[in-house]
């Protein structure tokens, strides 16, 4: 490769924009990642609470049907 092509290949976004602007973009990216993590955490908590509520509202028949115990073993 010629020197000109090597120089063009080494040219990156960081080299082509102002250092302050690059830092602002990096900080914004970190903030967005934090916001996304918070949203995922809240969503996970909400789903866990919904599961709890569904379990809490199940009827005795539903709980009995979901049980993996063999009730025949206790019947004599």
Short mmCIF file of N, CA, C and O in Angstrom, two decimals:
data_model
loop_
_atom_site.label_atom_id
_atom_site.label_comp_id
_atom_site.label_asym_id
_atom_site.label_seq_id
_atom_site.Cartn_x
_atom_site.Cartn_y
_atom_site.Cartn_z
N UNK A 1 0.83 -1.19 0.00
CA UNK A 1 0.00 0.00 0.00
C UNK A 1 0.87 1.25 0.00
O UNK A 1 1.92 1.28 0.62
N UNK A 2 0.36 2.24 -0.61
CA UNK A 2 1.12 3.50 -0.64
C UNK A 2 0.91 4.25 0.67
O UNK A 2 0.00 3.96 1.44
N UNK A 3 1.74 5.22 0.92
CA UNK A 3 1.66 6.00 2.16
C UNK A 3 0.33 6.74 2.27
O UNK A 3 -0.25 6.86 3.35
N UNK A 4 -0.18 7.21 1.14
CA UNK A 4 -1.42 7.96 1.15
C UNK A 4 -2.59 7.08 1.60
O UNK A 4 -3.43 7.48 2.39
N UNK A 5 -2.62 5.85 1.11
CA UNK A 5 -3.70 4.93 1.49
C UNK A 5 -3.61 4.56 2.96
O UNK A 5 -4.62 4.43 3.64
N UNK A 6 -2.40 4.40 3.48
CA UNK A 6 -2.22 4.09 4.89
C UNK A 6 -2.72 5.23 5.76
O UNK A 6 -3.37 5.03 6.79
N UNK A 7 -2.42 6.46 5.35
CA UNK A 7 -2.86 7.62 6.11
C UNK A 7 -4.38 7.72 6.11
O UNK A 7 -5.00 8.05 7.12
N UNK A 8 -5.01 7.42 4.99
CA UNK A 8 -6.47 7.47 4.91
C UNK A 8 -7.09 6.38 5.77
O UNK A 8 -8.12 6.58 6.39
N UNK A 9 -6.46 5.23 5.82
CA UNK A 9 -6.98 4.13 6.62
C UNK A 9 -6.88 4.44 8.11
O UNK A 9 -7.72 4.03 8.91
N UNK A 10 -5.83 5.16 8.51
CA UNK A 10 -5.64 5.50 9.91
C UNK A 10 -6.52 6.65 10.37
O UNK A 10 -6.67 6.89 11.55
N UNK A 11 -7.09 7.37 9.44
CA UNK A 11 -7.97 8.48 9.77
C UNK A 11 -9.26 7.93 10.37
O UNK A 11 -9.97 7.16 9.76
N UNK A 12 -9.53 8.32 11.61
CA UNK A 12 -10.73 7.84 12.29
C UNK A 12 -11.59 9.03 12.69
O UNK A 12 -11.19 10.19 12.55
N UNK A 13 -12.76 8.72 13.21
CA UNK A 13 -13.66 9.77 13.67
C UNK A 13 -13.01 10.59 14.76
O UNK A 13 -13.12 11.81 14.79
N UNK A 14 -12.30 9.90 15.66
CA UNK A 14 -11.65 10.60 16.76
C UNK A 14 -10.64 11.62 16.24
O UNK A 14 -10.50 12.71 16.78
N UNK A 15 -9.92 11.27 15.20
CA UNK A 15 -8.92 12.17 14.64
C UNK A 15 -9.54 13.30 13.84
O UNK A 15 -8.93 14.36 13.70
N UNK A 16 -10.72 13.09 13.31
CA UNK A 16 -11.29 14.09 12.41
C UNK A 16 -12.17 15.12 13.11
O UNK A 16 -12.50 16.14 12.51
N UNK A 17 -12.59 14.88 14.36
CA UNK A 17 -13.42 15.86 15.05
C UNK A 17 -12.68 16.45 16.24
O UNK A 17 -11.67 15.92 16.68
N UNK A 18 -13.21 17.50 16.74
CA UNK A 18 -12.65 18.20 17.89
C UNK A 18 -12.64 17.27 19.11
O UNK A 18 -13.56 16.50 19.33
N UNK A 19 -11.59 17.34 19.91
CA UNK A 19 -11.46 16.47 21.09
C UNK A 19 -12.60 16.70 22.08
O UNK A 19 -13.11 15.75 22.67
N UNK A 20 -13.03 17.95 22.25
CA UNK A 20 -14.14 18.25 23.16
C UNK A 20 -15.43 17.59 22.68
O UNK A 20 -16.18 17.02 23.48
N UNK A 21 -15.67 17.68 21.39
CA UNK A 21 -16.86 17.09 20.83
C UNK A 21 -16.81 15.56 20.98
O UNK A 21 -17.81 14.93 21.31
N UNK A 22 -15.65 14.99 20.79
CA UNK A 22 -15.50 13.55 20.95
C UNK A 22 -15.79 13.13 22.39
O UNK A 22 -16.49 12.14 22.63
N UNK A 23 -15.30 13.89 23.35
CA UNK A 23 -15.56 13.59 24.76
C UNK A 23 -17.05 13.72 25.07
O UNK A 23 -17.61 12.92 25.83
N UNK A 24 -17.70 14.73 24.51
CA UNK A 24 -19.14 14.90 24.71
C UNK A 24 -19.89 13.70 24.18
O UNK A 24 -20.84 13.21 24.81
N UNK A 25 -19.50 13.22 23.01
CA UNK A 25 -20.15 12.04 22.43
C UNK A 25 -19.94 10.80 23.29
O UNK A 25 -20.86 10.00 23.49
N UNK A 26 -18.73 10.63 23.82
CA UNK A 26 -18.45 9.48 24.69
C UNK A 26 -19.30 9.55 25.95
O UNK A 26 -19.86 8.55 26.39
N UNK A 27 -19.41 10.76 26.53
CA UNK A 27 -20.21 10.93 27.74
C UNK A 27 -21.68 10.66 27.47
O UNK A 27 -22.37 10.03 28.29
N UNK A 28 -22.16 11.13 26.32
CA UNK A 28 -23.56 10.91 25.95
C UNK A 28 -23.82 9.42 25.78
O UNK A 28 -24.87 8.90 26.20
N UNK A 29 -22.87 8.71 25.19
CA UNK A 29 -23.02 7.27 25.00
C UNK A 29 -23.11 6.57 26.35
O UNK A 29 -23.96 5.69 26.55
N UNK A 30 -22.26 6.97 27.30
CA UNK A 30 -22.30 6.37 28.64
C UNK A 30 -23.64 6.63 29.32
O UNK A 30 -24.21 5.75 29.96
N UNK A 31 -24.15 7.86 29.18
CA UNK A 31 -25.44 8.21 29.77
C UNK A 31 -26.56 7.37 29.18
O UNK A 31 -27.42 6.86 29.91
N UNK A 32 -26.54 7.20 27.86
CA UNK A 32 -27.57 6.41 27.20
C UNK A 32 -27.51 4.95 27.63
O UNK A 32 -28.54 4.29 27.80
N UNK A 33 -26.30 4.44 27.81
CA UNK A 33 -26.15 3.06 28.28
C UNK A 33 -26.70 2.90 29.69
O UNK A 33 -27.35 1.90 30.01
N UNK A 34 -26.46 3.90 30.55
CA UNK A 34 -27.00 3.86 31.91
C UNK A 34 -28.53 3.90 31.90
O UNK A 34 -29.18 3.17 32.64
N UNK A 35 -29.08 4.76 31.06
CA UNK A 35 -30.54 4.87 30.95
C UNK A 35 -31.12 3.54 30.47
O UNK A 35 -32.14 3.07 31.01
N UNK A 36 -30.49 2.93 29.50
CA UNK A 36 -30.96 1.64 28.99
C UNK A 36 -30.89 0.57 30.07
O UNK A 36 -31.81 -0.24 30.21
N UNK A 37 -29.84 0.58 30.86
CA UNK A 37 -29.70 -0.39 31.95
C UNK A 37 -30.79 -0.20 32.99
O UNK A 37 -31.36 -1.17 33.50
N UNK A 38 -31.10 1.06 33.31
CA UNK A 38 -32.16 1.36 34.28
C UNK A 38 -33.50 0.87 33.74
O UNK A 38 -34.29 0.26 34.47
N UNK A 39 -33.76 1.10 32.47
CA UNK A 39 -35.02 0.64 31.86
C UNK A 39 -35.12 -0.88 31.92
O UNK A 39 -36.19 -1.42 32.24
N UNK A 40 -34.04 -1.57 31.61
CA UNK A 40 -34.06 -3.03 31.65
C UNK A 40 -34.31 -3.53 33.07
O UNK A 40 -35.06 -4.48 33.28
N UNK A 41 -33.67 -2.87 34.04
CA UNK A 41 -33.85 -3.26 35.44
C UNK A 41 -35.29 -3.05 35.89
O UNK A 41 -35.89 -3.92 36.53
N UNK A 42 -35.88 -1.91 35.53
CA UNK A 42 -37.26 -1.63 35.89
C UNK A 42 -38.21 -2.63 35.23
O UNK A 42 -39.17 -3.09 35.84
N UNK A 43 -37.93 -2.96 33.98
CA UNK A 43 -38.76 -3.92 33.26
C UNK A 43 -38.69 -5.30 33.92
O UNK A 43 -39.71 -5.98 34.08
N UNK A 44 -37.48 -5.70 34.31
CA UNK A 44 -37.31 -6.99 34.98
C UNK A 44 -38.07 -7.02 36.31
O UNK A 44 -38.76 -8.00 36.64
N UNK A 45 -38.00 -5.92 37.07
CA UNK A 45 -38.71 -5.84 38.34
C UNK A 45 -40.23 -5.88 38.13
O UNK A 45 -40.96 -6.54 38.88
N UNK A 46 -40.69 -5.17 37.10
CA UNK A 46 -42.12 -5.14 36.80
C UNK A 46 -42.63 -6.53 36.44
O UNK A 46 -43.68 -6.97 36.90
N UNK A 47 -41.87 -7.25 35.63
CA UNK A 47 -42.27 -8.60 35.23
C UNK A 47 -42.28 -9.54 36.43
O UNK A 47 -43.17 -10.39 36.54
N UNK A 48 -41.32 -9.38 37.33
CA UNK A 48 -41.29 -10.22 38.53
C UNK A 48 -42.52 -9.94 39.39
O UNK A 48 -43.13 -10.87 39.93
N UNK A 49 -42.89 -8.68 39.52
CA UNK A 49 -44.07 -8.32 40.30
C UNK A 49 -45.34 -8.87 39.66
O UNK A 49 -46.23 -9.36 40.35
N UNK A 50 -45.42 -8.81 38.33
CA UNK A 50 -46.58 -9.37 37.64
C UNK A 50 -46.68 -10.88 37.86
O UNK A 50 -47.77 -11.41 38.06
N UNK A 51 -45.54 -11.57 37.84
CA UNK A 51 -45.55 -13.02 38.11
C UNK A 51 -46.04 -13.30 39.52
O UNK A 51 -46.82 -14.23 39.74
N UNK A 52 -45.58 -12.49 40.47
CA UNK A 52 -46.03 -12.65 41.86
C UNK A 52 -47.53 -12.49 41.97
O UNK A 52 -48.21 -13.27 42.66
N UNK A 53 -48.06 -11.47 41.31
CA UNK A 53 -49.49 -11.20 41.37
C UNK A 53 -50.30 -12.33 40.73
O UNK A 53 -51.34 -12.73 41.26
N UNK A 54 -49.81 -12.84 39.60
CA UNK A 54 -50.52 -13.96 38.95
C UNK A 54 -50.51 -15.19 39.87
O UNK A 54 -51.51 -15.89 39.99
N UNK A 55 -49.35 -15.45 40.48
CA UNK A 55 -49.25 -16.60 41.39
C UNK A 55 -50.17 -16.40 42.59
O UNK A 55 -50.83 -17.34 43.05
N UNK A 56 -50.23 -15.20 43.09
CA UNK A 56 -51.05 -14.88 44.25
C UNK A 56 -52.54 -15.06 43.95
O UNK A 56 -53.31 -15.48 44.81
N UNK A 57 -52.94 -14.78 42.73
CA UNK A 57 -54.35 -14.82 42.36
C UNK A 57 -54.81 -16.16 41.81
O UNK A 57 -55.95 -16.28 41.40
N UNK A 58 -53.96 -17.16 41.81
CA UNK A 58 -54.35 -18.47 41.30
C UNK A 58 -55.32 -19.15 42.27
O UNK A 58 -55.22 -19.01 43.48
N UNK A 59 -56.22 -19.92 41.68
CA UNK A 59 -57.17 -20.66 42.50
C UNK A 59 -56.51 -21.92 43.03
O UNK A 59 -55.44 -22.33 42.56
N UNK A 60 -57.15 -22.53 43.99
CA UNK A 60 -56.62 -23.77 44.56
C UNK A 60 -56.51 -24.84 43.49
O UNK A 60 -55.54 -25.61 43.46
N UNK A 61 -57.49 -24.90 42.60
CA UNK A 61 -57.47 -25.90 41.53
C UNK A 61 -56.25 -25.72 40.62
O UNK A 61 -55.58 -26.70 40.28
N UNK A 62 -55.94 -24.48 40.27
CA UNK A 62 -54.77 -24.22 39.42
C UNK A 62 -53.48 -24.63 40.13
O UNK A 62 -52.60 -25.24 39.53
N UNK A 63 -53.39 -24.30 41.40
CA UNK A 63 -52.19 -24.68 42.17
C UNK A 63 -52.07 -26.20 42.28
O UNK A 63 -50.97 -26.75 42.16
N UNK A 64 -53.19 -26.86 42.49
CA UNK A 64 -53.19 -28.31 42.61
C UNK A 64 -52.78 -28.96 41.28
O UNK A 64 -51.99 -29.91 41.26
N UNK A 65 -53.28 -28.43 40.18
CA UNK A 65 -52.93 -28.98 38.86
C UNK A 65 -51.46 -28.76 38.52
O UNK A 65 -50.86 -29.57 37.82
N UNK A 66 -50.88 -27.68 39.01
CA UNK A 66 -49.47 -27.40 38.72
C UNK A 66 -48.52 -28.16 39.64
O UNK A 66 -47.33 -28.26 39.36
N UNK A 67 -49.04 -28.71 40.71
CA UNK A 67 -48.20 -29.43 41.66
C UNK A 67 -47.64 -30.70 41.01
O UNK A 67 -48.35 -31.43 40.32
N UNK A 68 -46.37 -30.98 41.27
CA UNK A 68 -45.75 -32.17 40.70
C UNK A 68 -45.77 -33.34 41.69
O UNK A 68 -45.23 -34.40 41.41
N UNK A 69 -46.40 -33.15 42.82
CA UNK A 69 -46.48 -34.23 43.81
C UNK A 69 -47.49 -35.27 43.33
O UNK A 69 -48.50 -34.96 42.72
N UNK A 70 -47.22 -36.51 43.64
CA UNK A 70 -48.11 -37.59 43.31
C UNK A 70 -49.03 -37.82 44.52
O UNK A 70 -48.60 -38.43 45.52
N UNK A 71 -50.25 -37.37 44.41
CA UNK A 71 -51.17 -37.42 45.54
C UNK A 71 -51.60 -38.86 45.84
O UNK A 71 -52.06 -39.14 46.93
N UNK A 72 -51.41 -39.76 44.91
CA UNK A 72 -51.78 -41.15 45.14
C UNK A 72 -50.90 -41.78 46.24
O UNK A 72 -51.32 -42.71 46.91
N UNK A 73 -49.69 -41.28 46.40
CA UNK A 73 -48.79 -41.81 47.42
C UNK A 73 -49.30 -41.52 48.82
O UNK A 73 -48.96 -42.25 49.77
N UNK A 74 -50.08 -40.49 49.01
CA UNK A 74 -50.57 -40.10 50.33
C UNK A 74 -51.94 -40.68 50.63
O UNK A 74 -52.42 -40.61 51.74
N UNK A 75 -52.57 -41.23 49.62
CA UNK A 75 -53.89 -41.81 49.79
C UNK A 75 -53.75 -43.27 50.20
O UNK A 75 -53.06 -44.04 49.56
N UNK A 76 -54.38 -43.70 51.26
CA UNK A 76 -54.27 -45.08 51.73
C UNK A 76 -55.60 -45.74 51.84
O UNK A 76 -56.60 -45.31 52.01
#
